[in-house]
Amino acid sequence: MIVPANSFIATSEAVGRNRLKVVFADIQSDYTIDPQSVKARISSKTSAIIPVHLYGHPCDMDAIMELAASYGLRVVEDCAQAHGAMYDGQKVGTFGDAGTFSFYPGKNLGAFGDGGAIITNNASLVERCRMMANHGRFGPRDHLLEGRNSRLDGLQAAILNVKLSYLDGWIEQRQRIASIYNSHLDPKRYALPVVSDRVRHVWHLYVIRHPQRDKLMHYLRDKGVACGIHYPIALPKLAAYAEHRSSCTRFVACQQDVSLLSLPIGEHLEGDAMAYMLEALQHFEA
Ligand SMILES: Cc1ncc(COP(=O)(O)O)c(C=O)c1O
């Protein structure tokens, strides 16, 4: 299964835990999986592609679906960071065979504990997923397979149900914050996010690049600005994937990881906090 080299390990972990082989593909300038790199990595053993709508930016789904159709591959969209994101006006998660969502508390739509969902319009897949999530239960007594406990508990579902009605407003607030960053940060000093004009970006993360990323991060943290790195080490460079490292050294993803920095973004951010951060970023001396 082909997965992008820049994602959270959960993406590739899902492949390995099912005893399938992980194959990494490189990313493009918007940080999502590069269809050209996917094409170059397809072999007779390839069964599926997992595009990750990373940071809330949808992947190039036209190109991915075209590759899937020509090579007979499945597509499972990782929408963990992209609730409500759209490509050509269509919601992510509805292009491939299935879409997976995370409701981890930090996500754009987060529960008060862990949770997640799979969406698909394939009825037999729905049945199988429900069975898997409920210890393989089949009917009132029998179990068709060994599943797991992956049920969304009622309390989390109730919380998500309420939060869902706020999601669009929160996304708009994230979009406003992203456009403030875009218009106030100097693109000569900071590599700003590249956004395709075919997408509705939901800005789970606002990621910039800077050659002195660590210095910038400590400078901001010292000023009380919380920032993070997504992700500090590209997947093929993780110890868990040591055998992949040599085949991915030329990947953009494997070179860019040292310069990535996620600036604060969220529906909670007020004008004063934004002004404070922008001023700090303007005065940073590399
Ligand atoms: C891109 C991506 N995929 C998958 C996951 C896994 O989600 P969960 O932790 O809810 O299983 C995450 C969560 O952090 C993620 O960011």
PDB file of C-alpha atoms and ligand atoms in Angstrom:
ATOM      1  CA  MET A   1       0.000   0.000   0.000  1.00  0.00           C
ATOM      2  CA  ILE A   2       1.336   3.411  -0.945  1.00  0.00           C
ATOM      3  CA  VAL A   3       1.361   6.120   1.732  1.00  0.00           C
ATOM      4  CA  PRO A   4       2.901   9.611   1.826  1.00  0.00           C
ATOM      5  CA  ALA A   5       6.298  10.106   3.456  1.00  0.00           C
ATOM      6  CA  ASN A   6       4.952  13.047   5.439  1.00  0.00           C
ATOM      7  CA  SER A   7       2.150  12.037   7.787  1.00  0.00           C
ATOM      8  CA  PHE A   8       1.563  10.865  11.324  1.00  0.00           C
ATOM      9  CA  ILE A   9       2.755   7.286  11.830  1.00  0.00           C
ATOM     10  CA  ALA A  10      -0.885   6.149  12.250  1.00  0.00           C
ATOM     11  CA  THR A  11      -1.212   6.159   8.444  1.00  0.00           C
ATOM     12  CA  SER A  12       1.581   3.687   7.750  1.00  0.00           C
ATOM     13  CA  GLU A  13       1.004   1.827  11.025  1.00  0.00           C
ATOM     14  CA  ALA A  14      -2.448   0.801   9.758  1.00  0.00           C
ATOM     15  CA  VAL A  15      -0.758  -0.871   6.788  1.00  0.00           C
ATOM     16  CA  GLY A  16       1.970  -2.670   8.717  1.00  0.00           C
ATOM     17  CA  ARG A  17      -0.405  -3.875  11.429  1.00  0.00           C
ATOM     18  CA  ASN A  18      -2.413  -5.637   8.745  1.00  0.00           C
ATOM     19  CA  ARG A  19       0.757  -7.403   7.633  1.00  0.00           C
ATOM     20  CA  LEU A  20       0.826  -5.464   4.392  1.00  0.00           C
ATOM     21  CA  LYS A  21       3.903  -3.778   3.004  1.00  0.00           C
ATOM     22  CA  VAL A  22       4.316  -0.035   3.383  1.00  0.00           C
ATOM     23  CA  VAL A  23       5.613   1.799   0.317  1.00  0.00           C
ATOM     24  CA  PHE A  24       6.349   5.488   0.746  1.00  0.00           C
ATOM     25  CA  ALA A  25       5.736   8.146  -1.904  1.00  0.00           C
ATOM     26  CA  ASP A  26       7.028  11.711  -1.868  1.00  0.00           C
ATOM     27  CA  ILE A  27       4.986  14.873  -1.327  1.00  0.00           C
ATOM     28  CA  GLN A  28       4.311  17.928  -3.479  1.00  0.00           C
ATOM     29  CA  SER A  29       4.501  21.636  -2.642  1.00  0.00           C
ATOM     30  CA  ASP A  30       1.166  21.636  -0.769  1.00  0.00           C
ATOM     31  CA  TYR A  31       2.606  18.830   1.442  1.00  0.00           C
ATOM     32  CA  THR A  32       0.161  16.165   0.195  1.00  0.00           C
ATOM     33  CA  ILE A  33       1.130  12.968  -1.616  1.00  0.00           C
ATOM     34  CA  ASP A  34       2.640  13.527  -5.075  1.00  0.00           C
ATOM     35  CA  PRO A  35       0.739  11.536  -7.748  1.00  0.00           C
ATOM     36  CA  GLN A  36       3.890  11.347  -9.921  1.00  0.00           C
ATOM     37  CA  SER A  37       5.790   9.740  -7.065  1.00  0.00           C
ATOM     38  CA  VAL A  38       2.875   7.364  -6.420  1.00  0.00           C
ATOM     39  CA  LYS A  39       2.948   6.320 -10.064  1.00  0.00           C
ATOM     40  CA  ALA A  40       6.672   5.634  -9.893  1.00  0.00           C
ATOM     41  CA  ARG A  41       6.162   3.404  -6.851  1.00  0.00           C
ATOM     42  CA  ILE A  42       3.318   1.258  -8.214  1.00  0.00           C
ATOM     43  CA  SER A  43       4.270  -2.381  -8.819  1.00  0.00           C
ATOM     44  CA  SER A  44       2.384  -5.587  -9.558  1.00  0.00           C
ATOM     45  CA  LYS A  45       2.064  -6.066  -5.769  1.00  0.00           C
ATOM     46  CA  THR A  46       0.439  -2.710  -5.085  1.00  0.00           C
ATOM     47  CA  SER A  47      -3.115  -2.996  -3.795  1.00  0.00           C
ATOM     48  CA  ALA A  48      -4.051   0.464  -2.560  1.00  0.00           C
ATOM     49  CA  ILE A  49      -3.152   4.113  -2.113  1.00  0.00           C
ATOM     50  CA  ILE A  50      -3.750   6.021   1.116  1.00  0.00           C
ATOM     51  CA  PRO A  51      -3.842   9.733   0.308  1.00  0.00           C
ATOM     52  CA  VAL A  52      -3.651  11.839   3.472  1.00  0.00           C
ATOM     53  CA  HIS A  53      -5.407  15.204   3.349  1.00  0.00           C
ATOM     54  CA  LEU A  54      -2.614  16.580   5.450  1.00  0.00           C
ATOM     55  CA  TYR A  55      -2.966  19.728   7.553  1.00  0.00           C
ATOM     56  CA  GLY A  56      -6.537  19.992   6.176  1.00  0.00           C
ATOM     57  CA  HIS A  57      -5.459  20.413   2.527  1.00  0.00           C
ATOM     58  CA  PRO A  58      -7.081  17.863   0.185  1.00  0.00           C
ATOM     59  CA  CYS A  59      -4.837  15.733  -2.007  1.00  0.00           C
ATOM     60  CA  ASP A  60      -4.965  15.933  -5.797  1.00  0.00           C
ATOM     61  CA  MET A  61      -7.872  13.486  -5.948  1.00  0.00           C
ATOM     62  CA  ASP A  62      -8.314  13.689  -9.728  1.00  0.00           C
ATOM     63  CA  ALA A  63      -4.809  12.386 -10.277  1.00  0.00           C
ATOM     64  CA  ILE A  64      -5.045   9.812  -7.457  1.00  0.00           C
ATOM     65  CA  MET A  65      -8.375   8.399  -8.655  1.00  0.00           C
ATOM     66  CA  GLU A  66      -7.086   8.276 -12.223  1.00  0.00           C
ATOM     67  CA  LEU A  67      -4.069   6.236 -11.102  1.00  0.00           C
ATOM     68  CA  ALA A  68      -6.309   3.962  -9.043  1.00  0.00           C
ATOM     69  CA  ALA A  69      -8.594   3.356 -12.025  1.00  0.00           C
ATOM     70  CA  SER A  70      -5.761   2.632 -14.449  1.00  0.00           C
ATOM     71  CA  TYR A  71      -3.924   0.232 -12.104  1.00  0.00           C
ATOM     72  CA  GLY A  72      -6.988  -1.323 -10.404  1.00  0.00           C
ATOM     73  CA  LEU A  73      -6.095  -0.021  -6.938  1.00  0.00           C
ATOM     74  CA  ARG A  74      -8.203   0.700  -3.874  1.00  0.00           C
ATOM     75  CA  VAL A  75      -8.163   4.168  -2.325  1.00  0.00           C
ATOM     76  CA  VAL A  76      -8.565   4.760   1.404  1.00  0.00           C
ATOM     77  CA  GLU A  77      -8.558   8.464   2.226  1.00  0.00           C
ATOM     78  CA  ASP A  78      -7.009   9.470   5.530  1.00  0.00           C
ATOM     79  CA  CYS A  79      -9.207  12.434   6.524  1.00  0.00           C
ATOM     80  CA  ALA A  80      -7.999  12.606  10.148  1.00  0.00           C
ATOM     81  CA  GLN A  81      -7.019  16.269   9.709  1.00  0.00           C
ATOM     82  CA  ALA A  82      -9.583  17.299   7.137  1.00  0.00           C
ATOM     83  CA  HIS A  83     -13.183  17.148   8.369  1.00  0.00           C
ATOM     84  CA  GLY A  84     -15.235  19.229   5.939  1.00  0.00           C
ATOM     85  CA  ALA A  85     -12.403  19.821   3.446  1.00  0.00           C
ATOM     86  CA  MET A  86     -13.380  19.748  -0.229  1.00  0.00           C
ATOM     87  CA  TYR A  87     -11.764  19.098  -3.578  1.00  0.00           C
ATOM     88  CA  ASP A  88     -13.627  20.561  -6.561  1.00  0.00           C
ATOM     89  CA  GLY A  89     -16.597  21.117  -4.241  1.00  0.00           C
ATOM     90  CA  GLN A  90     -16.749  17.471  -3.095  1.00  0.00           C
ATOM     91  CA  LYS A  91     -16.101  16.477   0.519  1.00  0.00           C
ATOM     92  CA  VAL A  92     -12.963  14.471   1.236  1.00  0.00           C
ATOM     93  CA  GLY A  93     -13.612  10.881   2.236  1.00  0.00           C
ATOM     94  CA  THR A  94     -16.146  10.432  -0.596  1.00  0.00           C
ATOM     95  CA  PHE A  95     -13.733   9.889  -3.489  1.00  0.00           C
ATOM     96  CA  GLY A  96     -12.159   6.557  -2.614  1.00  0.00           C
ATOM     97  CA  ASP A  97     -13.434   3.212  -1.365  1.00  0.00           C
ATOM     98  CA  ALA A  98     -13.473   4.539   2.183  1.00  0.00           C
ATOM     99  CA  GLY A  99     -12.540   7.580   4.222  1.00  0.00           C
ATOM    100  CA  THR A 100     -11.229   7.505   7.781  1.00  0.00           C
ATOM    101  CA  PHE A 101     -11.680  10.269  10.363  1.00  0.00           C
ATOM    102  CA  SER A 102     -10.131  10.883  13.753  1.00  0.00           C
ATOM    103  CA  PHE A 103     -11.979  12.609  16.578  1.00  0.00           C
ATOM    104  CA  TYR A 104      -8.912  12.845  18.811  1.00  0.00           C
ATOM    105  CA  PRO A 105      -9.472  15.950  21.010  1.00  0.00           C
ATOM    106  CA  GLY A 106      -6.963  18.110  19.101  1.00  0.00           C
ATOM    107  CA  LYS A 107      -8.638  17.585  15.736  1.00  0.00           C
ATOM    108  CA  ASN A 108     -10.888  20.178  14.033  1.00  0.00           C
ATOM    109  CA  LEU A 109     -13.807  18.039  15.194  1.00  0.00           C
ATOM    110  CA  GLY A 110     -12.567  16.487  18.415  1.00  0.00           C
ATOM    111  CA  ALA A 111     -14.290  14.475  21.113  1.00  0.00           C
ATOM    112  CA  PHE A 112     -13.400  14.700  24.820  1.00  0.00           C
ATOM    113  CA  GLY A 113     -11.470  11.464  24.418  1.00  0.00           C
ATOM    114  CA  ASP A 114     -10.491   9.197  21.567  1.00  0.00           C
ATOM    115  CA  GLY A 115     -12.847   8.379  18.742  1.00  0.00           C
ATOM    116  CA  GLY A 116     -12.985   7.925  15.002  1.00  0.00           C
ATOM    117  CA  ALA A 117     -15.174   6.973  12.068  1.00  0.00           C
ATOM    118  CA  ILE A 118     -14.988   5.241   8.722  1.00  0.00           C
ATOM    119  CA  ILE A 119     -17.224   6.336   5.866  1.00  0.00           C
ATOM    120  CA  THR A 120     -18.009   4.335   2.744  1.00  0.00           C
ATOM    121  CA  ASN A 121     -20.935   3.689   0.439  1.00  0.00           C
ATOM    122  CA  ASN A 122     -20.045   0.015   0.160  1.00  0.00           C
ATOM    123  CA  ALA A 123     -22.641  -1.871   2.233  1.00  0.00           C
ATOM    124  CA  SER A 124     -20.580  -5.029   2.755  1.00  0.00           C
ATOM    125  CA  LEU A 125     -17.615  -2.946   3.882  1.00  0.00           C
ATOM    126  CA  VAL A 126     -19.872  -1.142   6.377  1.00  0.00           C
ATOM    127  CA  GLU A 127     -20.954  -4.485   7.784  1.00  0.00           C
ATOM    128  CA  ARG A 128     -17.378  -5.717   8.040  1.00  0.00           C
ATOM    129  CA  CYS A 129     -16.146  -2.531   9.705  1.00  0.00           C
ATOM    130  CA  ARG A 130     -18.971  -2.662  12.267  1.00  0.00           C
ATOM    131  CA  MET A 131     -18.135  -6.298  12.962  1.00  0.00           C
ATOM    132  CA  MET A 132     -14.416  -5.605  13.324  1.00  0.00           C
ATOM    133  CA  ALA A 133     -15.063  -2.728  15.721  1.00  0.00           C
ATOM    134  CA  ASN A 134     -17.264  -4.917  17.897  1.00  0.00           C
ATOM    135  CA  HIS A 135     -15.010  -7.941  18.505  1.00  0.00           C
ATOM    136  CA  GLY A 136     -16.073  -9.572  15.252  1.00  0.00           C
ATOM    137  CA  ARG A 137     -19.604 -10.044  16.501  1.00  0.00           C
ATOM    138  CA  PHE A 138     -21.985 -11.483  13.949  1.00  0.00           C
ATOM    139  CA  GLY A 139     -25.624 -11.684  15.028  1.00  0.00           C
ATOM    140  CA  PRO A 140     -26.591 -11.886  18.708  1.00  0.00           C
ATOM    141  CA  ARG A 141     -24.232 -14.715  19.732  1.00  0.00           C
ATOM    142  CA  ASP A 142     -21.711 -15.608  17.116  1.00  0.00           C
ATOM    143  CA  HIS A 143     -18.391 -14.049  16.115  1.00  0.00           C
ATOM    144  CA  LEU A 144     -17.295 -14.404  12.518  1.00  0.00           C
ATOM    145  CA  LEU A 145     -13.758 -13.240  13.140  1.00  0.00           C
ATOM    146  CA  GLU A 146     -11.447 -11.895  15.792  1.00  0.00           C
ATOM    147  CA  GLY A 147     -12.119  -8.178  15.809  1.00  0.00           C
ATOM    148  CA  ARG A 148     -11.311  -5.555  18.411  1.00  0.00           C
ATOM    149  CA  ASN A 149     -13.018  -3.028  20.642  1.00  0.00           C
ATOM    150  CA  SER A 150     -13.164   0.067  18.479  1.00  0.00           C
ATOM    151  CA  ARG A 151     -16.674   1.207  19.338  1.00  0.00           C
ATOM    152  CA  LEU A 152     -17.374   4.924  19.569  1.00  0.00           C
ATOM    153  CA  ASP A 153     -18.792   5.286  23.058  1.00  0.00           C
ATOM    154  CA  GLY A 154     -22.149   6.994  23.460  1.00  0.00           C
ATOM    155  CA  LEU A 155     -20.827   9.875  25.529  1.00  0.00           C
ATOM    156  CA  GLN A 156     -18.248  10.822  22.871  1.00  0.00           C
ATOM    157  CA  ALA A 157     -20.870  10.432  20.136  1.00  0.00           C
ATOM    158  CA  ALA A 158     -23.220  12.807  21.994  1.00  0.00           C
ATOM    159  CA  ILE A 159     -20.432  15.384  22.401  1.00  0.00           C
ATOM    160  CA  LEU A 160     -19.488  15.114  18.720  1.00  0.00           C
ATOM    161  CA  ASN A 161     -23.120  15.472  17.707  1.00  0.00           C
ATOM    162  CA  VAL A 162     -23.292  18.847  19.430  1.00  0.00           C
ATOM    163  CA  LYS A 163     -19.867  19.985  18.207  1.00  0.00           C
ATOM    164  CA  LEU A 164     -20.663  19.009  14.606  1.00  0.00           C
ATOM    165  CA  SER A 165     -23.100  21.910  14.249  1.00  0.00           C
ATOM    166  CA  TYR A 166     -20.257  24.338  15.085  1.00  0.00           C
ATOM    167  CA  LEU A 167     -17.740  22.818  12.682  1.00  0.00           C
ATOM    168  CA  ASP A 168     -18.406  25.056   9.664  1.00  0.00           C
ATOM    169  CA  GLY A 169     -18.130  28.205  11.789  1.00  0.00           C
ATOM    170  CA  TRP A 170     -14.877  26.950  13.295  1.00  0.00           C
ATOM    171  CA  ILE A 171     -13.509  26.167   9.839  1.00  0.00           C
ATOM    172  CA  GLU A 172     -14.350  29.714   8.719  1.00  0.00           C
ATOM    173  CA  GLN A 173     -12.518  31.085  11.749  1.00  0.00           C
ATOM    174  CA  ARG A 174      -9.472  28.932  10.891  1.00  0.00           C
ATOM    175  CA  GLN A 175      -9.656  30.226   7.308  1.00  0.00           C
ATOM    176  CA  ARG A 176      -9.707  33.819   8.590  1.00  0.00           C
ATOM    177  CA  ILE A 177      -6.647  33.176  10.739  1.00  0.00           C
ATOM    178  CA  ALA A 178      -4.809  31.534   7.834  1.00  0.00           C
ATOM    179  CA  SER A 179      -5.534  34.513   5.612  1.00  0.00           C
ATOM    180  CA  ILE A 180      -4.228  36.897   8.309  1.00  0.00           C
ATOM    181  CA  TYR A 181      -0.984  34.901   8.462  1.00  0.00           C
ATOM    182  CA  ASN A 182      -0.849  34.799   4.636  1.00  0.00           C
ATOM    183  CA  SER A 183      -1.219  38.524   4.271  1.00  0.00           C
ATOM    184  CA  HIS A 184       1.037  39.574   7.169  1.00  0.00           C
ATOM    185  CA  LEU A 185       3.952  37.148   7.019  1.00  0.00           C
ATOM    186  CA  ASP A 186       6.775  38.051   4.672  1.00  0.00           C
ATOM    187  CA  PRO A 187       7.073  35.241   2.088  1.00  0.00           C
ATOM    188  CA  LYS A 188      10.736  36.143   1.589  1.00  0.00           C
ATOM    189  CA  ARG A 189      11.437  35.264   5.215  1.00  0.00           C
ATOM    190  CA  TYR A 190       9.009  32.398   5.739  1.00  0.00           C
ATOM    191  CA  ALA A 191       7.957  29.698   3.263  1.00  0.00           C
ATOM    192  CA  LEU A 192       4.178  30.017   3.468  1.00  0.00           C
ATOM    193  CA  PRO A 193       1.638  27.249   2.742  1.00  0.00           C
ATOM    194  CA  VAL A 194       0.880  26.558  -0.920  1.00  0.00           C
ATOM    195  CA  VAL A 195      -2.850  26.102  -1.509  1.00  0.00           C
ATOM    196  CA  SER A 196      -4.408  24.627  -4.640  1.00  0.00           C
ATOM    197  CA  ASP A 197      -7.270  26.698  -6.059  1.00  0.00           C
ATOM    198  CA  ARG A 198      -9.353  23.508  -6.377  1.00  0.00           C
ATOM    199  CA  VAL A 199      -9.691  22.974  -2.639  1.00  0.00           C
ATOM    200  CA  ARG A 200     -11.509  24.091   0.465  1.00  0.00           C
ATOM    201  CA  HIS A 201      -8.641  23.994   2.944  1.00  0.00           C
ATOM    202  CA  VAL A 202      -9.816  23.515   6.545  1.00  0.00           C
ATOM    203  CA  TRP A 203      -6.502  24.537   8.138  1.00  0.00           C
ATOM    204  CA  HIS A 204      -6.096  21.904  10.807  1.00  0.00           C
ATOM    205  CA  LEU A 205      -2.526  23.174  10.889  1.00  0.00           C
ATOM    206  CA  TYR A 206      -0.813  26.275   9.541  1.00  0.00           C
ATOM    207  CA  VAL A 207       2.666  25.095   8.591  1.00  0.00           C
ATOM    208  CA  ILE A 208       5.531  27.304   7.479  1.00  0.00           C
ATOM    209  CA  ARG A 209       9.168  26.491   6.758  1.00  0.00           C
ATOM    210  CA  HIS A 210      12.240  28.320   7.941  1.00  0.00           C
ATOM    211  CA  PRO A 211      15.917  27.336   7.553  1.00  0.00           C
ATOM    212  CA  GLN A 212      16.509  28.091  11.256  1.00  0.00           C
ATOM    213  CA  ARG A 213      13.378  26.352  12.421  1.00  0.00           C
ATOM    214  CA  ASP A 214      14.652  25.363  15.873  1.00  0.00           C
ATOM    215  CA  LYS A 215      15.884  28.861  16.661  1.00  0.00           C
ATOM    216  CA  LEU A 216      12.538  30.302  15.534  1.00  0.00           C
ATOM    217  CA  MET A 217      10.598  27.735  17.560  1.00  0.00           C
ATOM    218  CA  HIS A 218      12.531  28.477  20.765  1.00  0.00           C
ATOM    219  CA  TYR A 219      12.233  32.241  20.168  1.00  0.00           C
ATOM    220  CA  LEU A 220       8.436  31.908  19.846  1.00  0.00           C
ATOM    221  CA  ARG A 221       8.137  29.553  22.797  1.00  0.00           C
ATOM    222  CA  ASP A 222      10.137  31.965  24.956  1.00  0.00           C
ATOM    223  CA  LYS A 223       7.535  34.581  24.091  1.00  0.00           C
ATOM    224  CA  GLY A 224       4.761  32.233  25.187  1.00  0.00           C
ATOM    225  CA  VAL A 225       3.704  31.270  21.659  1.00  0.00           C
ATOM    226  CA  ALA A 226       2.987  27.547  21.470  1.00  0.00           C
ATOM    227  CA  CYS A 227       4.098  26.024  18.201  1.00  0.00           C
ATOM    228  CA  GLY A 228       4.680  22.462  17.099  1.00  0.00           C
ATOM    229  CA  ILE A 229       6.301  20.356  14.394  1.00  0.00           C
ATOM    230  CA  HIS A 230       4.285  18.124  12.099  1.00  0.00           C
ATOM    231  CA  TYR A 231       6.192  15.991  11.717  1.00  0.00           C
ATOM    232  CA  PRO A 232       9.703  16.229  13.190  1.00  0.00           C
ATOM    233  CA  ILE A 233      11.001  13.166  11.334  1.00  0.00           C
ATOM    234  CA  ALA A 234       9.636  12.103   7.934  1.00  0.00           C
ATOM    235  CA  LEU A 235       8.175   8.584   8.133  1.00  0.00           C
ATOM    236  CA  PRO A 236      10.905   6.809   6.092  1.00  0.00           C
ATOM    237  CA  LYS A 237      13.524   8.244   8.482  1.00  0.00           C
ATOM    238  CA  LEU A 238      11.859   6.881  11.632  1.00  0.00           C
ATOM    239  CA  ALA A 239      13.639   4.040  13.409  1.00  0.00           C
ATOM    240  CA  ALA A 240      10.538   1.921  12.796  1.00  0.00           C
ATOM    241  CA  TYR A 241      11.119   2.158   9.041  1.00  0.00           C
ATOM    242  CA  ALA A 242      14.908   1.858   8.924  1.00  0.00           C
ATOM    243  CA  GLU A 243      14.725  -0.460   5.902  1.00  0.00           C
ATOM    244  CA  HIS A 244      12.987   2.279   3.862  1.00  0.00           C
ATOM    245  CA  ARG A 245      15.455   5.045   4.532  1.00  0.00           C
ATOM    246  CA  SER A 246      17.870   4.460   1.659  1.00  0.00           C
ATOM    247  CA  SER A 247      15.155   4.332  -1.004  1.00  0.00           C
ATOM    248  CA  CYS A 248      13.668   7.659   0.142  1.00  0.00           C
ATOM    249  CA  THR A 249      16.717   9.859   0.790  1.00  0.00           C
ATOM    250  CA  ARG A 250      15.981  12.050  -2.228  1.00  0.00           C
ATOM    251  CA  PHE A 251      12.412  12.692  -1.163  1.00  0.00           C
ATOM    252  CA  VAL A 252      11.491  16.325  -0.599  1.00  0.00           C
ATOM    253  CA  ALA A 253       9.640  15.107   2.509  1.00  0.00           C
ATOM    254  CA  CYS A 254      12.882  13.690   3.924  1.00  0.00           C
ATOM    255  CA  GLN A 255      14.712  16.989   3.462  1.00  0.00           C
ATOM    256  CA  GLN A 256      11.956  19.407   4.475  1.00  0.00           C
ATOM    257  CA  ASP A 257      11.156  17.878   7.857  1.00  0.00           C
ATOM    258  CA  VAL A 258      13.935  19.873   9.578  1.00  0.00           C
ATOM    259  CA  SER A 259      12.409  23.204   8.532  1.00  0.00           C
ATOM    260  CA  LEU A 260       8.689  22.659   9.261  1.00  0.00           C
ATOM    261  CA  LEU A 261       6.954  24.687  11.954  1.00  0.00           C
ATOM    262  CA  SER A 262       3.233  24.746  12.823  1.00  0.00           C
ATOM    263  CA  LEU A 263       2.034  28.144  14.031  1.00  0.00           C
ATOM    264  CA  PRO A 264      -0.942  28.409  16.379  1.00  0.00           C
ATOM    265  CA  ILE A 265      -4.334  28.143  14.694  1.00  0.00           C
ATOM    266  CA  GLY A 266      -7.800  27.391  16.034  1.00  0.00           C
ATOM    267  CA  GLU A 267     -11.255  28.793  16.510  1.00  0.00           C
ATOM    268  CA  HIS A 268     -10.196  30.124  19.922  1.00  0.00           C
ATOM    269  CA  LEU A 269      -7.598  32.588  18.599  1.00  0.00           C
ATOM    270  CA  GLU A 270      -8.527  36.247  19.095  1.00  0.00           C
ATOM    271  CA  GLY A 271      -7.259  39.362  17.327  1.00  0.00           C
ATOM    272  CA  ASP A 272      -4.969  40.388  20.210  1.00  0.00           C
ATOM    273  CA  ALA A 273      -3.213  37.041  20.263  1.00  0.00           C
ATOM    274  CA  MET A 274      -2.792  37.160  16.478  1.00  0.00           C
ATOM    275  CA  ALA A 275      -1.346  40.687  16.609  1.00  0.00           C
ATOM    276  CA  TYR A 276       1.084  39.606  19.347  1.00  0.00           C
ATOM    277  CA  MET A 277       2.247  36.596  17.317  1.00  0.00           C
ATOM    278  CA  LEU A 278       2.617  38.525  14.084  1.00  0.00           C
ATOM    279  CA  GLU A 279       4.691  41.139  15.819  1.00  0.00           C
ATOM    280  CA  ALA A 280       6.920  38.450  17.316  1.00  0.00           C
ATOM    281  CA  LEU A 281       7.355  36.877  13.876  1.00  0.00           C
ATOM    282  CA  GLN A 282       8.182  40.253  12.324  1.00  0.00           C
ATOM    283  CA  HIS A 283      10.933  40.870  14.879  1.00  0.00           C
ATOM    284  CA  PHE A 284      12.574  37.458  14.709  1.00  0.00           C
ATOM    285  CA  GLU A 285      16.222  37.748  13.764  1.00  0.00           C
ATOM    286  CA  ALA A 286      17.598  34.631  12.127  1.00  0.00           C
TER     287      ALA A 286
HETATM  288  C1  LIG B   1      -2.944  12.013   9.441  1.00  0.00           C
HETATM  289  C2  LIG B   1      -3.439  11.182  10.602  1.00  0.00           C
HETATM  290  N1  LIG B   1      -3.856   9.923  10.359  1.00  0.00           N
HETATM  291  C3  LIG B   1      -4.324   9.143  11.342  1.00  0.00           C
HETATM  292  C4  LIG B   1      -4.402   9.600  12.637  1.00  0.00           C
HETATM  293  C5  LIG B   1      -4.879   8.657  13.696  1.00  0.00           C
HETATM  294  O1  LIG B   1      -5.971   9.077  14.376  1.00  0.00           O
HETATM  295  P1  LIG B   1      -6.331   8.376  15.790  1.00  0.00           P
HETATM  296  O2  LIG B   1      -5.239   8.727  16.723  1.00  0.00           O
HETATM  297  O3  LIG B   1      -7.644   8.964  16.151  1.00  0.00           O
HETATM  298  O4  LIG B   1      -6.396   6.920  15.508  1.00  0.00           O
HETATM  299  C6  LIG B   1      -3.996  10.893  12.950  1.00  0.00           C
HETATM  300  C7  LIG B   1      -4.093  11.381  14.334  1.00  0.00           C
HETATM  301  O5  LIG B   1      -3.332  12.019  14.911  1.00  0.00           O
HETATM  302  C8  LIG B   1      -3.492  11.717  11.893  1.00  0.00           C
HETATM  303  O6  LIG B   1      -3.087  12.969  12.129  1.00  0.00           O
END
